[in-house]
């Protein structure tokens, strides 16, 4: 009797978990869809409210009046606003973001070309930020109040408060113009731009794959400066969070117990405390990664990095609303996706969240 | 999983690469390839490479180098044209029919022969597409219904062009030197034609290859267009079939760079050979650098301030006059316009038939105050000005704001993106606008029409000239502008334009400040680099490197 009962309970518990999972997925979907629709509406209406005539994007500054009027009709801009919005949403939901009037390509084609550049840059930036930020944060926590702690905090403060484009310009003047350690803005030198055929769009990987060492070196010389800047930006955030997580862990009882057992300090810090702090760190790093993907707009502009940020900036300046919408939606999706992913990772890594 | 692998691999890479970068990245001057010219140039205005559609300034340079015309501007005397594909031409006695004889043995870059049928097709598609520059040909009474009759091939080497009135031949020929009259390879274009459903606005069943030609190429110029990527790059390669002197370099690359400071850095580092959008301070620095040099040429572009006549204060003739005395021309030309512009107060730029180099206005506060008092505005008034966020107009606007202030006129600057201010200007919703105006084609009529004619000043007016945009109603001047088109004697025609310019100078709501000097900074190893008098005459074929 008791076994039957416990099986039933287990079954109920199982189905309860399934329901919980399903409901959290459903909740996520609702949030995602609402966000998309919100993005669509905001982009569309901002696009119509700002006093820029989209016809200019198609025709340029110098078109005569009769051509402007004809094109306005052809673009459906003479239709009622609601009707325009309906057409716009219908197309967007079908994954059709239209054609970019600037590049004459379908917006999705442009984005497919630009996005790997942004991912490559943000990934390298996050790696730099995490690989330096975590150890610095740990050091600062362990040596709390020491000169090291102060230095780490100042590094973090500067990274947090100085605008990234300003640092970018300074870095360009110093490392490119003066020292010539790094290459000209862009992804590759002109020489390689027409001899190198990328496969995935991640130039560093593609060059390695094709064993083109000179291309790899060139791509690296181009990416290292913007990636370091982004890395510095995320380092500031990651080191600060690491420090506070570590301080939290180091104050726990099990650390006292471990010390009592006579474990070496290195093992206590790197083996025990950091391991436990690693769980919230995943979220921090993932969020900072998403932030870099989205926030690299200025960096891309300063460094002429042909990624999604530069694409959207150019499109906005040229009233190319199809491209602006497409880019915004893609970035929005990635942001939502990474948030979900870090949420899931958190659940997987932290045993306590699993039981619940 | 994918991400993990990627991250792991990158991490290993990163460690190794960081080490090697420190070792390998020794300071060394970057050098562009010996057979390639690399120019840093703001080419973000390009929206199409189809010569029947393109109308932007940077595109003009590319089209001028990649396509041929029947006739071209004669660079030794820009009030004349000379044959390009055409060997000779005649004008019928009634002044209506122009007959062009093509040079023998011409070939497109594709290898197809160039025939009069290609010329006729080029005219037909430009007119039927009816894009921005089509009016340059269309103004001769040519439309979609009659173009095949009015622009036709008589035989393989004879092309005939018929106009509706006995215009000044200089006017007709100047218009035919505009990029819209570029000759396309009809056979090649027809291979790429896309079907279109006819509509009320466009009654043809095909696009005349427009979709393909936006990024494609079907010409016969000194260079062929290899690639255009919006906001990134334009790549041109030498055309070995070119009928004239072959280009010296194998490749020319325009890299999109908007900022003057960025162009200067790249030029100093040797990553580009030419910097094309330099502001005065960067231009100065480059002129002082021993490895670099600078060059300049006056361009057919004038910068002006215009006063909307819908504003009752600005509509008073004394106020219009007073404002012309309230620009500090000398201060401007010694600061923000230094090296990039020269004082020029008439609407025809230097180099055009009928140019008039009279600059009567100087900054004169007392005179301006007197005029304002006469207009009943001795205590001044408040007014707004739409200003695009870009140099040199921002600097000019601020200077104007300051000098107007001295006369008691409070000027509020409304800054905006270029597209914003232009949208407002086109709708006649501004008070004061500051802008630049480039000729549509190299003939005095282009600017005369826009500054001195306004056939219908109502809001519904179809011909939206600059006079219309500023609601300046001028039936007399409109008639005079039209009359100048029919004057066959070039000397008399020039005199008519000079008369028009004097009237505009005195009475118009246009304060023309200066003519643009196009500048370039270049590395000293370049030979033969020269800027032309117009945007489609910046030829790169004769450039070589040492």
mmCIF file with all atom_site columns, C-alpha atoms in Angstrom, chain A residues 99-166:
data_model
loop_
_atom_site.group_PDB
_atom_site.id
_atom_site.type_symbol
_atom_site.label_atom_id
_atom_site.label_alt_id
_atom_site.label_comp_id
_atom_site.label_asym_id
_atom_site.label_entity_id
_atom_site.label_seq_id
_atom_site.pdbx_PDB_ins_code
_atom_site.Cartn_x
_atom_site.Cartn_y
_atom_site.Cartn_z
_atom_site.occupancy
_atom_site.B_iso_or_equiv
_atom_site.pdbx_formal_charge
_atom_site.auth_seq_id
_atom_site.auth_comp_id
_atom_site.auth_asym_id
_atom_site.auth_atom_id
_atom_site.pdbx_PDB_model_num
ATOM 1  C CA . UNK A 1 99  ? 14.668 44.871 -48.797 1.00 0.00 ? 99  UNK A CA 1
ATOM 2  C CA . UNK A 1 100 ? 17.215 47.311 -47.497 1.00 0.00 ? 100 UNK A CA 1
ATOM 3  C CA . UNK A 1 101 ? 17.085 50.290 -49.796 1.00 0.00 ? 101 UNK A CA 1
ATOM 4  C CA . UNK A 1 102 ? 20.684 51.095 -48.969 1.00 0.00 ? 102 UNK A CA 1
ATOM 5  C CA . UNK A 1 103 ? 22.296 47.810 -49.861 1.00 0.00 ? 103 UNK A CA 1
ATOM 6  C CA . UNK A 1 104 ? 19.501 46.598 -52.204 1.00 0.00 ? 104 UNK A CA 1
ATOM 7  C CA . UNK A 1 105 ? 19.763 43.198 -50.462 1.00 0.00 ? 105 UNK A CA 1
ATOM 8  C CA . UNK A 1 106 ? 16.999 41.517 -48.468 1.00 0.00 ? 106 UNK A CA 1
ATOM 9  C CA . UNK A 1 107 ? 17.489 42.669 -44.877 1.00 0.00 ? 107 UNK A CA 1
ATOM 10 C CA . UNK A 1 108 ? 17.959 39.084 -43.704 1.00 0.00 ? 108 UNK A CA 1
ATOM 11 C CA . UNK A 1 109 ? 20.854 38.614 -46.144 1.00 0.00 ? 109 UNK A CA 1
ATOM 12 C CA . UNK A 1 110 ? 22.565 41.706 -44.782 1.00 0.00 ? 110 UNK A CA 1
ATOM 13 C CA . UNK A 1 111 ? 22.049 40.591 -41.213 1.00 0.00 ? 111 UNK A CA 1
ATOM 14 C CA . UNK A 1 112 ? 23.387 37.132 -41.917 1.00 0.00 ? 112 UNK A CA 1
ATOM 15 C CA . UNK A 1 113 ? 26.534 38.795 -43.211 1.00 0.00 ? 113 UNK A CA 1
ATOM 16 C CA . UNK A 1 114 ? 26.867 41.345 -40.423 1.00 0.00 ? 114 UNK A CA 1
ATOM 17 C CA . UNK A 1 115 ? 25.998 39.199 -37.436 1.00 0.00 ? 115 UNK A CA 1
ATOM 18 C CA . UNK A 1 116 ? 29.032 36.882 -37.413 1.00 0.00 ? 116 UNK A CA 1
ATOM 19 C CA . UNK A 1 117 ? 31.229 39.985 -37.232 1.00 0.00 ? 117 UNK A CA 1
ATOM 20 C CA . UNK A 1 118 ? 29.399 41.164 -34.123 1.00 0.00 ? 118 UNK A CA 1
ATOM 21 C CA . UNK A 1 119 ? 29.406 37.694 -32.511 1.00 0.00 ? 119 UNK A CA 1
ATOM 22 C CA . UNK A 1 120 ? 33.117 37.309 -33.171 1.00 0.00 ? 120 UNK A CA 1
ATOM 23 C CA . UNK A 1 121 ? 33.846 40.676 -31.607 1.00 0.00 ? 121 UNK A CA 1
ATOM 24 C CA . UNK A 1 122 ? 31.559 40.229 -28.602 1.00 0.00 ? 122 UNK A CA 1
ATOM 25 C CA . UNK A 1 123 ? 32.776 36.689 -27.956 1.00 0.00 ? 123 UNK A CA 1
ATOM 26 C CA . UNK A 1 124 ? 36.396 37.696 -27.933 1.00 0.00 ? 124 UNK A CA 1
ATOM 27 C CA . UNK A 1 125 ? 35.498 40.690 -25.793 1.00 0.00 ? 125 UNK A CA 1
ATOM 28 C CA . UNK A 1 126 ? 33.658 38.527 -23.262 1.00 0.00 ? 126 UNK A CA 1
ATOM 29 C CA . UNK A 1 127 ? 36.509 36.018 -23.183 1.00 0.00 ? 127 UNK A CA 1
ATOM 30 C CA . UNK A 1 128 ? 38.994 38.745 -22.441 1.00 0.00 ? 128 UNK A CA 1
ATOM 31 C CA . UNK A 1 129 ? 36.654 40.212 -19.844 1.00 0.00 ? 129 UNK A CA 1
ATOM 32 C CA . UNK A 1 130 ? 36.008 36.884 -18.127 1.00 0.00 ? 130 UNK A CA 1
ATOM 33 C CA . UNK A 1 131 ? 39.547 35.527 -18.260 1.00 0.00 ? 131 UNK A CA 1
ATOM 34 C CA . UNK A 1 132 ? 40.910 38.668 -16.662 1.00 0.00 ? 132 UNK A CA 1
ATOM 35 C CA . UNK A 1 133 ? 37.884 39.770 -14.677 1.00 0.00 ? 133 UNK A CA 1
ATOM 36 C CA . UNK A 1 134 ? 37.318 36.571 -12.688 1.00 0.00 ? 134 UNK A CA 1
ATOM 37 C CA . UNK A 1 135 ? 40.889 36.230 -11.352 1.00 0.00 ? 135 UNK A CA 1
ATOM 38 C CA . UNK A 1 136 ? 41.005 39.951 -10.587 1.00 0.00 ? 136 UNK A CA 1
ATOM 39 C CA . UNK A 1 137 ? 37.705 39.744 -8.736  1.00 0.00 ? 137 UNK A CA 1
ATOM 40 C CA . UNK A 1 138 ? 38.897 36.731 -6.753  1.00 0.00 ? 138 UNK A CA 1
ATOM 41 C CA . UNK A 1 139 ? 42.153 38.455 -5.870  1.00 0.00 ? 139 UNK A CA 1
ATOM 42 C CA . UNK A 1 140 ? 40.328 41.559 -4.764  1.00 0.00 ? 140 UNK A CA 1
ATOM 43 C CA . UNK A 1 141 ? 38.017 39.523 -2.551  1.00 0.00 ? 141 UNK A CA 1
ATOM 44 C CA . UNK A 1 142 ? 40.802 37.496 -0.992  1.00 0.00 ? 142 UNK A CA 1
ATOM 45 C CA . UNK A 1 143 ? 42.935 40.565 -0.356  1.00 0.00 ? 143 UNK A CA 1
ATOM 46 C CA . UNK A 1 144 ? 39.991 42.642 0.689   1.00 0.00 ? 144 UNK A CA 1
ATOM 47 C CA . UNK A 1 145 ? 40.927 46.185 1.643   1.00 0.00 ? 145 UNK A CA 1
ATOM 48 C CA . UNK A 1 146 ? 44.473 45.795 0.352   1.00 0.00 ? 146 UNK A CA 1
ATOM 49 C CA . UNK A 1 147 ? 46.128 47.853 -2.332  1.00 0.00 ? 147 UNK A CA 1
ATOM 50 C CA . UNK A 1 148 ? 45.242 45.128 -4.901  1.00 0.00 ? 148 UNK A CA 1
ATOM 51 C CA . UNK A 1 149 ? 41.592 45.457 -3.985  1.00 0.00 ? 149 UNK A CA 1
ATOM 52 C CA . UNK A 1 150 ? 41.790 49.223 -4.447  1.00 0.00 ? 150 UNK A CA 1
ATOM 53 C CA . UNK A 1 151 ? 43.465 48.893 -7.841  1.00 0.00 ? 151 UNK A CA 1
ATOM 54 C CA . UNK A 1 152 ? 40.880 46.412 -9.069  1.00 0.00 ? 152 UNK A CA 1
ATOM 55 C CA . UNK A 1 153 ? 38.119 48.701 -7.928  1.00 0.00 ? 153 UNK A CA 1
ATOM 56 C CA . UNK A 1 154 ? 39.637 51.693 -9.684  1.00 0.00 ? 154 UNK A CA 1
ATOM 57 C CA . UNK A 1 155 ? 40.087 49.691 -12.899 1.00 0.00 ? 155 UNK A CA 1
ATOM 58 C CA . UNK A 1 156 ? 36.442 48.712 -12.620 1.00 0.00 ? 156 UNK A CA 1
ATOM 59 C CA . UNK A 1 157 ? 35.284 52.233 -11.933 1.00 0.00 ? 157 UNK A CA 1
ATOM 60 C CA . UNK A 1 158 ? 37.101 53.645 -14.964 1.00 0.00 ? 158 UNK A CA 1
ATOM 61 C CA . UNK A 1 159 ? 35.747 50.889 -17.215 1.00 0.00 ? 159 UNK A CA 1
ATOM 62 C CA . UNK A 1 160 ? 32.302 51.639 -15.945 1.00 0.00 ? 160 UNK A CA 1
ATOM 63 C CA . UNK A 1 161 ? 32.263 55.373 -16.162 1.00 0.00 ? 161 UNK A CA 1
ATOM 64 C CA . UNK A 1 162 ? 34.335 56.315 -19.211 1.00 0.00 ? 162 UNK A CA 1
ATOM 65 C CA . UNK A 1 163 ? 32.348 56.269 -22.459 1.00 0.00 ? 163 UNK A CA 1
ATOM 66 C CA . UNK A 1 164 ? 33.531 53.438 -24.635 1.00 0.00 ? 164 UNK A CA 1
ATOM 67 C CA . UNK A 1 165 ? 33.768 55.475 -27.842 1.00 0.00 ? 165 UNK A CA 1
ATOM 68 C CA . UNK A 1 166 ? 36.023 57.978 -26.130 1.00 0.00 ? 166 UNK A CA 1
#
